[in-house]
Amino acid sequence: MRPPYAPGRRTLKSPAALPCGSPSASTLRLMVIEFLTFEVDPVERDEWLAEEERHWSRYLESRPGFAGKEIWVDDDDPGRVHAVIRWETQQAWDDVPGADVKAVDEAMGEWFREAAMRAFRVVRDC
């Protein structure tokens, strides 16, 4: 059983350049996105979201390098929920202790759901 917020699953390379000339371009070159997809019964979704917020959001907010999180619901598949988690650097994500991941997952109790995880790097923000 793989924890949904397991750090270090992917190593991402920074892009050579960001076209947009944004003042935050140098920061964005390092930013990575942890993209999680959960299967959640639509009938239980509001309760699951409340528990996820209470446990995972609060924990992530305490982590250095955590840059924010969005939760997306797929209108074409209401049983699918996506967590889009922004990290300032790959290192910040990798520094999340596995023991912490396990503890937060356990705190989710019956609301714990396995997640499919993908990682992305930000190359442009215009």
PDB file of C-alpha atoms in Angstrom:
ATOM      1  CA  MET A   1       0.000   0.000   0.000  1.00  0.00           C
ATOM      2  CA  ARG A   2       1.630   3.261  -1.195  1.00  0.00           C
ATOM      3  CA  PRO A   3       0.898   6.415   0.792  1.00  0.00           C
ATOM      4  CA  PRO A   4      -0.829   9.046  -1.341  1.00  0.00           C
ATOM      5  CA  TYR A   5       1.598  11.832  -0.492  1.00  0.00           C
ATOM      6  CA  ALA A   6       4.757   9.759  -0.727  1.00  0.00           C
ATOM      7  CA  PRO A   7       7.695  12.046  -1.505  1.00  0.00           C
ATOM      8  CA  GLY A   8      10.427  11.395  -4.000  1.00  0.00           C
ATOM      9  CA  ARG A   9       8.477   9.347  -6.501  1.00  0.00           C
ATOM     10  CA  ARG A  10       9.809  11.286  -9.474  1.00  0.00           C
ATOM     11  CA  THR A  11      12.895  13.355 -10.142  1.00  0.00           C
ATOM     12  CA  LEU A  12      12.111  16.317 -12.351  1.00  0.00           C
ATOM     13  CA  LYS A  13      14.524  18.511 -14.282  1.00  0.00           C
ATOM     14  CA  SER A  14      14.195  22.286 -14.434  1.00  0.00           C
ATOM     15  CA  PRO A  15      13.444  23.771 -17.852  1.00  0.00           C
ATOM     16  CA  ALA A  16      16.193  25.812 -19.503  1.00  0.00           C
ATOM     17  CA  ALA A  17      14.070  28.938 -19.882  1.00  0.00           C
ATOM     18  CA  LEU A  18      10.634  30.340 -19.205  1.00  0.00           C
ATOM     19  CA  PRO A  19       9.249  32.523 -22.012  1.00  0.00           C
ATOM     20  CA  CYS A  20       6.761  34.960 -20.320  1.00  0.00           C
ATOM     21  CA  GLY A  21       9.341  37.110 -18.504  1.00  0.00           C
ATOM     22  CA  SER A  22       7.471  36.727 -15.241  1.00  0.00           C
ATOM     23  CA  PRO A  23       9.286  37.989 -12.134  1.00  0.00           C
ATOM     24  CA  SER A  24       8.534  34.607 -10.578  1.00  0.00           C
ATOM     25  CA  ALA A  25      10.125  32.736 -13.496  1.00  0.00           C
ATOM     26  CA  SER A  26      13.165  31.615 -11.498  1.00  0.00           C
ATOM     27  CA  THR A  27      10.928  30.245  -8.745  1.00  0.00           C
ATOM     28  CA  LEU A  28       8.652  28.506 -11.221  1.00  0.00           C
ATOM     29  CA  ARG A  29      11.597  26.732 -12.820  1.00  0.00           C
ATOM     30  CA  LEU A  30      11.979  24.780  -9.601  1.00  0.00           C
ATOM     31  CA  MET A  31       8.299  24.290  -8.732  1.00  0.00           C
ATOM     32  CA  VAL A  32       6.859  20.793  -8.963  1.00  0.00           C
ATOM     33  CA  ILE A  33       3.267  19.626  -8.905  1.00  0.00           C
ATOM     34  CA  GLU A  34       2.137  16.527  -7.068  1.00  0.00           C
ATOM     35  CA  PHE A  35      -1.049  15.449  -8.862  1.00  0.00           C
ATOM     36  CA  LEU A  36      -3.116  12.866  -6.983  1.00  0.00           C
ATOM     37  CA  THR A  37      -6.293  11.173  -8.170  1.00  0.00           C
ATOM     38  CA  PHE A  38      -8.617   9.557  -5.636  1.00  0.00           C
ATOM     39  CA  GLU A  39     -11.664   7.389  -6.189  1.00  0.00           C
ATOM     40  CA  VAL A  40     -14.303   8.682  -3.763  1.00  0.00           C
ATOM     41  CA  ASP A  41     -17.976   7.689  -3.724  1.00  0.00           C
ATOM     42  CA  PRO A  42     -19.892  10.851  -4.687  1.00  0.00           C
ATOM     43  CA  VAL A  43     -22.329  10.204  -1.820  1.00  0.00           C
ATOM     44  CA  GLU A  44     -19.415  10.362   0.651  1.00  0.00           C
ATOM     45  CA  ARG A  45     -17.405  13.068  -1.108  1.00  0.00           C
ATOM     46  CA  ASP A  46     -18.288  15.978   1.205  1.00  0.00           C
ATOM     47  CA  GLU A  47     -17.340  13.959   4.289  1.00  0.00           C
ATOM     48  CA  TRP A  48     -14.140  12.737   2.643  1.00  0.00           C
ATOM     49  CA  LEU A  49     -13.205  16.289   1.639  1.00  0.00           C
ATOM     50  CA  ALA A  50     -13.749  17.513   5.206  1.00  0.00           C
ATOM     51  CA  GLU A  51     -11.476  14.778   6.596  1.00  0.00           C
ATOM     52  CA  GLU A  52      -8.861  15.345   3.905  1.00  0.00           C
ATOM     53  CA  GLU A  53      -8.872  19.053   4.733  1.00  0.00           C
ATOM     54  CA  ARG A  54      -8.656  18.419   8.475  1.00  0.00           C
ATOM     55  CA  HIS A  55      -5.734  16.023   8.199  1.00  0.00           C
ATOM     56  CA  TRP A  56      -3.746  16.475   4.997  1.00  0.00           C
ATOM     57  CA  SER A  57      -4.253  20.185   4.350  1.00  0.00           C
ATOM     58  CA  ARG A  58      -3.303  21.118   7.901  1.00  0.00           C
ATOM     59  CA  TYR A  59      -0.216  18.908   7.764  1.00  0.00           C
ATOM     60  CA  LEU A  60       0.918  20.221   4.377  1.00  0.00           C
ATOM     61  CA  GLU A  61       0.553  23.818   5.561  1.00  0.00           C
ATOM     62  CA  SER A  62       3.153  23.066   8.230  1.00  0.00           C
ATOM     63  CA  ARG A  63       5.755  21.874   5.716  1.00  0.00           C
ATOM     64  CA  PRO A  64       8.574  24.130   4.474  1.00  0.00           C
ATOM     65  CA  GLY A  65       8.347  24.510   0.707  1.00  0.00           C
ATOM     66  CA  PHE A  66       4.628  23.743   0.478  1.00  0.00           C
ATOM     67  CA  ALA A  67       3.247  26.320  -1.965  1.00  0.00           C
ATOM     68  CA  GLY A  68      -0.468  25.486  -1.989  1.00  0.00           C
ATOM     69  CA  LYS A  69      -3.100  22.940  -2.866  1.00  0.00           C
ATOM     70  CA  GLU A  70      -6.276  22.789  -4.919  1.00  0.00           C
ATOM     71  CA  ILE A  71      -8.902  20.065  -4.949  1.00  0.00           C
ATOM     72  CA  TRP A  72     -10.605  19.427  -8.276  1.00  0.00           C
ATOM     73  CA  VAL A  73     -13.757  17.378  -8.910  1.00  0.00           C
ATOM     74  CA  ASP A  74     -14.232  15.792 -12.321  1.00  0.00           C
ATOM     75  CA  ASP A  75     -17.736  16.701 -13.571  1.00  0.00           C
ATOM     76  CA  ASP A  76     -17.553  13.864 -16.118  1.00  0.00           C
ATOM     77  CA  ASP A  77     -16.645  11.368 -13.395  1.00  0.00           C
ATOM     78  CA  PRO A  78     -18.032  12.545 -10.029  1.00  0.00           C
ATOM     79  CA  GLY A  79     -16.316   9.677  -8.213  1.00  0.00           C
ATOM     80  CA  ARG A  80     -12.907  11.053  -9.132  1.00  0.00           C
ATOM     81  CA  VAL A  81     -11.250  13.759  -7.021  1.00  0.00           C
ATOM     82  CA  HIS A  82      -7.879  15.339  -7.852  1.00  0.00           C
ATOM     83  CA  ALA A  83      -5.502  16.999  -5.408  1.00  0.00           C
ATOM     84  CA  VAL A  84      -3.106  19.416  -7.096  1.00  0.00           C
ATOM     85  CA  ILE A  85      -0.287  20.134  -4.658  1.00  0.00           C
ATOM     86  CA  ARG A  86       2.380  22.734  -5.417  1.00  0.00           C
ATOM     87  CA  TRP A  87       5.888  22.416  -3.979  1.00  0.00           C
ATOM     88  CA  GLU A  88       8.514  25.163  -4.269  1.00  0.00           C
ATOM     89  CA  THR A  89      11.166  22.560  -5.105  1.00  0.00           C
ATOM     90  CA  GLN A  90      11.538  18.834  -5.593  1.00  0.00           C
ATOM     91  CA  GLN A  91      13.707  18.836  -2.467  1.00  0.00           C
ATOM     92  CA  ALA A  92      10.881  20.302  -0.361  1.00  0.00           C
ATOM     93  CA  TRP A  93       8.633  17.457  -1.470  1.00  0.00           C
ATOM     94  CA  ASP A  94      11.355  14.853  -0.960  1.00  0.00           C
ATOM     95  CA  ASP A  95      11.948  16.148   2.578  1.00  0.00           C
ATOM     96  CA  VAL A  96       8.482  15.061   3.750  1.00  0.00           C
ATOM     97  CA  PRO A  97       9.244  12.250   6.230  1.00  0.00           C
ATOM     98  CA  GLY A  98       7.722   8.885   5.382  1.00  0.00           C
ATOM     99  CA  ALA A  99       6.736   8.473   9.036  1.00  0.00           C
ATOM    100  CA  ASP A 100       4.670  11.667   8.789  1.00  0.00           C
ATOM    101  CA  VAL A 101       2.933  10.398   5.652  1.00  0.00           C
ATOM    102  CA  LYS A 102       2.054   7.171   7.429  1.00  0.00           C
ATOM    103  CA  ALA A 103       0.773   9.002  10.520  1.00  0.00           C
ATOM    104  CA  VAL A 104      -1.473  11.341   8.519  1.00  0.00           C
ATOM    105  CA  ASP A 105      -2.784   8.451   6.417  1.00  0.00           C
ATOM    106  CA  GLU A 106      -3.609   6.551   9.604  1.00  0.00           C
ATOM    107  CA  ALA A 107      -5.334   9.632  11.038  1.00  0.00           C
ATOM    108  CA  MET A 108      -7.631   9.565   7.990  1.00  0.00           C
ATOM    109  CA  GLY A 109      -8.962   6.261   9.343  1.00  0.00           C
ATOM    110  CA  GLU A 110     -11.904   4.913   7.353  1.00  0.00           C
ATOM    111  CA  TRP A 111     -11.596   7.896   4.973  1.00  0.00           C
ATOM    112  CA  PHE A 112      -8.135   6.901   3.735  1.00  0.00           C
ATOM    113  CA  ARG A 113      -8.122   6.271  -0.018  1.00  0.00           C
ATOM    114  CA  GLU A 114      -5.256   5.075  -2.194  1.00  0.00           C
ATOM    115  CA  ALA A 115      -4.250   7.628  -4.799  1.00  0.00           C
ATOM    116  CA  ALA A 116      -2.837   7.440  -8.282  1.00  0.00           C
ATOM    117  CA  MET A 117       0.078   9.882  -8.306  1.00  0.00           C
ATOM    118  CA  ARG A 118       1.758  11.831 -11.079  1.00  0.00           C
ATOM    119  CA  ALA A 119       4.363  14.566 -10.888  1.00  0.00           C
ATOM    120  CA  PHE A 120       4.744  17.585 -13.135  1.00  0.00           C
ATOM    121  CA  ARG A 121       7.113  20.526 -13.346  1.00  0.00           C
ATOM    122  CA  VAL A 122       5.901  24.048 -14.021  1.00  0.00           C
ATOM    123  CA  VAL A 123       7.441  25.437 -17.214  1.00  0.00           C
ATOM    124  CA  ARG A 124       5.208  28.446 -17.803  1.00  0.00           C
ATOM    125  CA  ASP A 125       2.742  30.520 -15.814  1.00  0.00           C
ATOM    126  CA  CYS A 126       1.208  33.235 -17.990  1.00  0.00           C
TER     127      CYS A 126
END
